[in-house]
Amino acid sequence: MWRYMGRKLGFYGLTFVIAVTINWMIPRFMPGDPVRSMLNRASISDPEALERMTTYYNEVFGLDTPLHQQYFAFWAGLFRGDLGVSVWLYPEPVTDIILRHVPYTLGLLIPAIVLSWIVGNHFGAFAARGKVLDNTLLPVGYVLTATPYMWMALLLLWALGVMGGFFPTAGGYGFALTPSWSWPFFLNLVTHWFLPFLSMFIVGLGGWAIGMRNMIIYELEADYSNYLQALGAPRRLIRRYAFRNAMLPQITGLAVQLGTIIAGALLTEIVFTYPGLGTLILRSLNNNDLFLLQGIFLFVVIGVLIANFIIDIIYVLVDPRTRVQMTGGSS
Amino acid sequence: MKSLRLPAALAALVMVASACSGEGGEGGSGGYPRDETLYTVGTSWGPPVNWNPIMRGQYAVGTMGLAYEPLFHYDAEEGDYVPWLAESDEWPAEDTHVITLRDGMTWSDGEPIVAQDVVTTLEIGQLDVSYSNIWNFIEDVEATDDLEVTVTFSDTRPQEWMNWAYSHGIVPDHIWGEKSQEEITDDTNSDPVGSGPYLYETHADDRMVWKRNDDWWGTEALGLEMKPTYIVDIVVESNEASMNLVRSGDVDISNNFLPGIDQVIDGEEITSYYDGPPFMQSANTAWLVLNHEHEALGDVEFRRALAHAINMDQIVEGPYSNLVEAASPTGLLPQWDDFIDHDLVEAQGYSYNPDEAVAILEEAGYMDENGDGYVETPDGEPISLTLEVPSGWTDWMESASVIADNAQDVGINIEATYPDFNLLVDNRNDGDFDMVVNNERQLSNTPWTYYDYLFQLPLRDQQTTVNFGRYENEEAWDLVQELATVPADDTEGAAEITSRIQEIQLAELPAIPLWYNGLWSQQNNSVWTNWPSESGYHGYAAMWDGWFEIGAIHTLAEIELAE
C-alpha cells in the first residue's frame, strides 16, 4: 500500500516539476514583450522616458537577470506562494488576483460537475431498466451532449435572463450590492450563480446519463450477469453488481472532468460575465499578461494533479483489482 | 424511486432561486438605491486597480474627470476654454501665462487647493511620466501668489500647452509633492484625494463605484449639481453582455460599439444622440496609416490611387450599418469645421472612383505585366500588401476586408490580416507593417493634435504615439509647430495655417482618413432621462477618458429621474 502510494507520489512530483518548467518556459519564449505592451498603454511619447521606464519595469519583473537565475527565482517564489506581479493589473500580485477569482470558479464548477455526475448516473442506470424511459431519455441525452455548449448557454441566458427576466444576465452578484455576510447578499449571489450553474449542469447531465446507460447495458450482458441470472439470483442483486462495475469508468471520467475544471469554466464565465478564473484567463491573454497567465496555469496544473491523486486513492477503495495489484498478487 | 429525489430537490432549488430574484435581488435590498445610482458600462476592459491620475491608460474610469480635474475644460461645441480649477488666466507677455485659481476650493481631505498644487503637478512632468514632453517648451513654473501660477515658456506653444492644461488633472502637493519616480510609477493611489465631484466609494473586479462629493467646489462656483449619488461603472467581457444590460435597464448608459444597436434604438426607451443615422456623434477619425518606408506606399501616386479605390459608402452601410459617417478628405472632425479649407477640399479632395484609381496607377507605371490580376511596381516587382487590424475588433475587421476587396478591384493586392492587438501595436511602433487602421487621437481643443499625429518629426526607432507611417516632410512639420504657437483663442490665425497644412496633406496623403468613429453612447431612459440629444442639449454622454473635460461632466448634472 505505502509503496504504491510512494510510487504514485513520485510520479506526481515529477509531473509537477516538468509542468512548472514548461509553464515557466512558454511565456518567456513566446513573441511579445509584456513590459512593452504595458508601456504602450501608458502612451509615453518621450523616447528617453520610455527607455528609462522600460529598464525600470524589466527590473521590477526580474527580466533583466540571466534566464537560469529567472528560473530558480521562479521556483523560489513558488514555494513562498509568490507568483510575481501582474503586468496588466500592475502592481497587484498574481497570487492575490487568482485567489480572488478562484472561489467563483470552484463554487460554480464543483457543484455543476458533481451534481450532474450523480444525477446523470442515476438517470442512466434508471433508464437502462425500462424500455419507455430508455426511448425517451436516450434521444434527450444525445441532444443535450451534442448541443454546442455556447449555444445552450446563450439560449438559457436569453430565455431566462433577458426575455423572462427571472435571472440577472451578468456579474457575480448584484451591481447594487457590496459583499457582506447577509441573507440578501447570499440570495443575490445564488441568483447570479444559478444560470451559469444550470447551463453546465444540463449539458453535463446528458453525457453522464448516456455513458451510464451504455455501461449498465454492457454489464448486464456480461458473462457474470448471465451466470448470476442462471443461478437464479434476484434481478436486484445483478443490477447492483452491474451498477458497481459500471461506476468505475464513470469515476475516471469524473476525475478527468474535475481536473480540467478551469478550462470548462471558460465559456460559461464569458457568456455570463461571471468573475471566475475562466474570465481571468481570457483577460490575461488579451492583455498579454504572461505572469498572470502563468500563475493561472500553474493553479490548473496543481488542481489536475490533486484531483487525480484523490481519485487514485478512491480507486483503491472501490476497485478490488487495484488492491490486488498493490500487494503484488497479479501478474 | 430513489433516483428521482435529487432531480426533485434541484427543481425546488430552481424555484427558490427564481423566487428570490423575482422579489428583486437587484436594488430592493441593495446598497445603492436604483433612483440614486447611475449604472454605466463599456469603458473599462479590466478590473479597476489603479487610481493614479499620472499613470495614463492604467487608471480606473472616472479617476480623471470625476476625482481629479484640470485647470480648464474645453467646450467643443462652442470652441471655448472654460475656466475650471482656474478662475481666470491672462498672457501678460507672449511667453508668460498667468493662471489664477478659484478661491475657497478644497481637496476631498479638506486641504485648500492652492497654486503650489499646480506647480507640483507640472514638476512631476520632469520625471518619467506620460506628459514629460511639456518640459520641451516650458521653462519655469512658479507659484507667484497663493492662488496664482506663472508659467514661462522657452518656446511658446499655446495650442499644445492648453491641450495639456485642459486634459491633465491637478494633484495635491501635500500628497504628491515628495514622491519619487518609483513611488509615482507604482502608486495605485487607492485612496484618491481629488478635487472633483465624486469620491472613491468601493471597487470589485467587475465594478467601480463612485459616490458624490457633496462638498465639491463646483456646486457653488459653477452651479452644477450632480444628480446621481452613486456612479457604478461595470466591467463586462462582451458586447452581448453590454447589450443585455442596456436592454434590461440594469444599466443606464453603455459606451461601447454595439453591432445592431440601430435596430434597438427606438427614441423612447433606448436612445442615442440622433434618432436616425448616424445615431452617434463623431468622436475620432479612423485613419488608414501607410508605412512610407514601403516602396510602393512611399510613392504619392500609389497612395492617391489607393485613396480613390476605397469605397467608404460600402463600409458605412455595410460593417457599420450607418452608425458612422465617412470622414472628410482632411480627416478633421465636424466640430473643427472652422479649420477646414472647404475650397481646397472642393478642388483637391478625392472621392471613390475606381476608374480614376486605375488611370493613376497606369500613368505612374504600375502595370500588371505578369497577368496575375495585380499591378507591379514600375520596376516590375510584384506588390503584395497586408492591412492589419486587431483581432476581435469586428467592425474594423469587416471594414479592412472591404478595403482589401476595393483595392483588389483596381489591381492593388491587399490582404486583410487580424493579428493580436499587442502584437500589432509592437509591430506598428517598430514600423514593421504595411498598413494599419488607427484612431489614436480624438476630438480635442485644437486640430494641432491631429497634425502632430500625422506629421511629427524627428522619426525614432519606435514611434509610440504619433506618425506611425514614418512620413517625413519638414515643411509640413514646420507648419504644425507654427500652429502650436498660435494664441489659443485665435481661430482665424490657426485656420490660415491649417489651410496650408491641408494643401500639403491633400497633395501628399500621408495617411488616408476613412470614417469618423462614433462616440458610442446609448442610454436606457427608464431610470434617468434628459440625455444629450439632437433636440435636447448638445453635450456628450460619455465616460471615456478625456470626455469629461470636453463637456461630458455636464451630462451628470443635466440628467433627470424618469417619472
XYZ file of C-alpha atoms in Angstrom, chain B residues 181-391:
211
model
C 9.892 58.399 -9.549
C 9.269 54.847 -8.268
C 6.522 55.972 -5.938
C 4.778 57.833 -8.719
C 5.098 54.984 -11.177
C 3.979 52.254 -8.774
C 1.496 54.039 -6.545
C -2.002 52.701 -7.094
C -3.290 55.688 -5.122
C -6.024 53.505 -3.680
C -7.441 56.300 -1.554
C -7.531 59.120 -4.089
C -7.672 62.626 -2.679
C -9.064 64.693 -5.518
C -10.855 67.929 -6.238
C -13.740 66.591 -8.280
C -17.462 65.992 -7.885
C -17.113 62.307 -6.969
C -15.199 60.333 -4.360
C -13.921 56.805 -4.372
C -16.526 54.577 -2.740
C -15.531 50.982 -3.418
C -14.492 48.624 -6.174
C -14.531 44.953 -7.125
C -13.158 43.145 -10.143
C -16.208 43.877 -12.227
C -17.229 47.297 -10.963
C -16.021 50.710 -9.884
C -18.236 52.723 -7.567
C -18.031 56.489 -7.098
C -20.018 58.478 -4.553
C -20.942 62.118 -4.931
C -18.745 64.639 -3.147
C -21.261 66.924 -1.501
C -18.548 69.445 -0.662
C -17.481 69.849 -4.274
C -16.454 73.425 -5.045
C -18.252 73.389 -8.392
C -21.745 73.141 -6.925
C -21.475 76.736 -5.821
C -18.897 78.148 -8.219
C -20.338 76.625 -11.389
C -23.908 75.981 -10.293
C -23.550 72.359 -11.315
C -25.457 69.868 -9.227
C -24.509 66.275 -9.918
C -27.705 64.224 -9.947
C -26.627 60.622 -9.271
C -25.428 59.961 -5.730
C -23.554 56.910 -6.959
C -21.960 56.007 -10.237
C -21.379 52.300 -10.747
C -19.166 51.547 -13.727
C -19.444 47.913 -14.764
C -16.805 45.800 -16.485
C -18.108 43.219 -18.938
C -16.414 40.817 -21.333
C -18.546 41.124 -24.394
C -20.763 43.383 -26.441
C -23.621 40.923 -25.976
C -23.422 41.352 -22.210
C -23.465 45.145 -22.616
C -26.421 44.933 -24.938
C -28.335 42.716 -22.491
C -27.665 45.094 -19.620
C -28.830 48.135 -21.569
C -31.934 46.446 -22.877
C -32.970 45.168 -19.484
C -32.448 48.601 -17.920
C -29.883 47.291 -15.447
C -27.514 49.793 -16.968
C -28.363 53.372 -17.889
C -25.639 54.130 -20.381
C -23.353 51.992 -22.494
C -20.255 53.400 -24.164
C -19.143 50.584 -26.424
C -19.789 49.854 -30.064
C -22.774 47.523 -30.144
C -23.373 45.986 -33.568
C -27.058 46.122 -34.397
C -27.841 48.854 -31.893
C -29.529 50.793 -34.710
C -32.286 48.146 -34.588
C -32.728 48.640 -30.849
C -32.735 52.430 -30.605
C -36.389 53.392 -30.525
C -36.125 57.016 -29.444
C -38.216 56.204 -26.377
C -36.715 53.697 -24.028
C -33.360 53.263 -25.742
C -31.918 56.441 -27.184
C -28.716 57.813 -28.631
C -27.775 61.319 -29.724
C -29.594 61.144 -33.077
C -32.787 59.205 -33.644
C -31.709 58.262 -37.159
C -28.383 57.579 -38.922
C -25.663 58.075 -37.940
C -27.185 57.804 -34.417
C -23.838 58.691 -32.801
C -21.788 61.875 -32.573
C -18.359 61.763 -34.174
C -15.550 61.182 -31.722
C -12.386 60.495 -33.672
C -11.100 59.677 -37.114
C -10.078 56.214 -38.226
C -7.048 56.638 -40.474
C -5.568 54.208 -42.934
C -1.953 54.512 -41.844
C 0.532 53.680 -44.591
C 4.114 52.733 -43.990
C 6.115 55.210 -46.027
C 9.209 53.057 -45.842
C 7.475 50.582 -48.111
C 8.475 51.124 -51.716
C 5.015 51.488 -53.245
C 3.330 53.116 -50.258
C 6.092 55.700 -50.211
C 5.002 56.792 -53.664
C 2.403 59.543 -53.587
C 0.824 58.400 -56.866
C 0.275 54.945 -55.470
C -1.269 56.417 -52.317
C -3.535 58.597 -54.397
C -4.710 55.624 -56.414
C -5.421 53.740 -53.193
C -7.404 56.671 -51.796
C -9.565 56.705 -54.912
C -10.096 52.964 -54.707
C -11.720 52.838 -51.280
C -15.490 52.821 -51.304
C -16.348 54.425 -47.981
C -20.096 54.152 -48.543
C -19.739 50.408 -48.661
C -18.059 50.451 -45.235
C -20.501 52.878 -43.681
C -23.516 50.948 -44.930
C -22.012 47.501 -44.505
C -19.994 46.813 -41.363
C -21.354 49.882 -39.601
C -24.972 49.813 -40.800
C -24.858 53.624 -40.961
C -23.680 54.139 -37.395
C -20.742 56.234 -38.597
C -20.071 58.863 -41.228
C -17.382 58.908 -43.883
C -14.524 61.239 -42.987
C -13.699 64.450 -44.821
C -10.585 64.111 -47.015
C -8.843 66.318 -44.442
C -9.753 63.895 -41.669
C -10.766 66.782 -39.416
C -13.835 66.189 -37.254
C -17.099 68.048 -37.940
C -16.529 70.015 -34.706
C -13.462 71.524 -36.378
C -15.348 72.806 -39.390
C -13.796 76.286 -38.934
C -10.381 74.815 -39.600
C -11.277 73.033 -42.825
C -10.448 74.875 -46.046
C -13.560 73.908 -47.965
C -12.487 75.497 -51.255
C -9.314 73.485 -51.149
C -11.179 70.282 -50.382
C -13.516 71.033 -53.281
C -10.591 71.435 -55.648
C -8.122 68.873 -54.360
C -10.189 66.370 -52.430
C -10.743 62.873 -53.669
C -13.659 60.529 -53.686
C -14.389 56.933 -54.564
C -13.570 56.449 -58.230
C -12.080 53.100 -59.235
C -11.575 54.131 -62.879
C -9.567 57.110 -61.737
C -7.554 54.840 -59.462
C -6.711 52.539 -62.362
C -5.779 55.531 -64.527
C -3.484 56.955 -61.839
C -1.749 53.613 -61.401
C -1.242 53.236 -65.127
C 0.142 56.706 -65.529
C 2.593 56.194 -62.683
C 3.831 52.995 -64.247
C 2.078 50.451 -62.047
C 1.010 47.779 -64.521
C 0.022 44.176 -64.388
C 2.762 42.683 -66.563
C 2.698 39.123 -65.323
C -1.075 38.787 -65.645
C -1.877 37.725 -62.096
C -4.504 40.434 -61.848
C -2.419 42.688 -59.628
C -0.152 45.562 -60.567
C 3.600 45.503 -60.101
C 5.920 48.390 -59.389
C 7.362 50.297 -62.358
C 10.461 48.086 -61.897
C 8.326 45.005 -62.334
C 8.414 43.882 -58.703
C 5.159 42.302 -57.554
C 3.322 44.237 -54.845
C 1.631 42.414 -52.040
C 0.466 44.376 -49.028
C -1.184 43.467 -45.769
C -3.669 45.597 -43.902
C -3.625 44.800 -40.199
C -6.385 45.437 -37.690
C -6.631 43.941 -34.207
C -8.242 40.558 -33.940
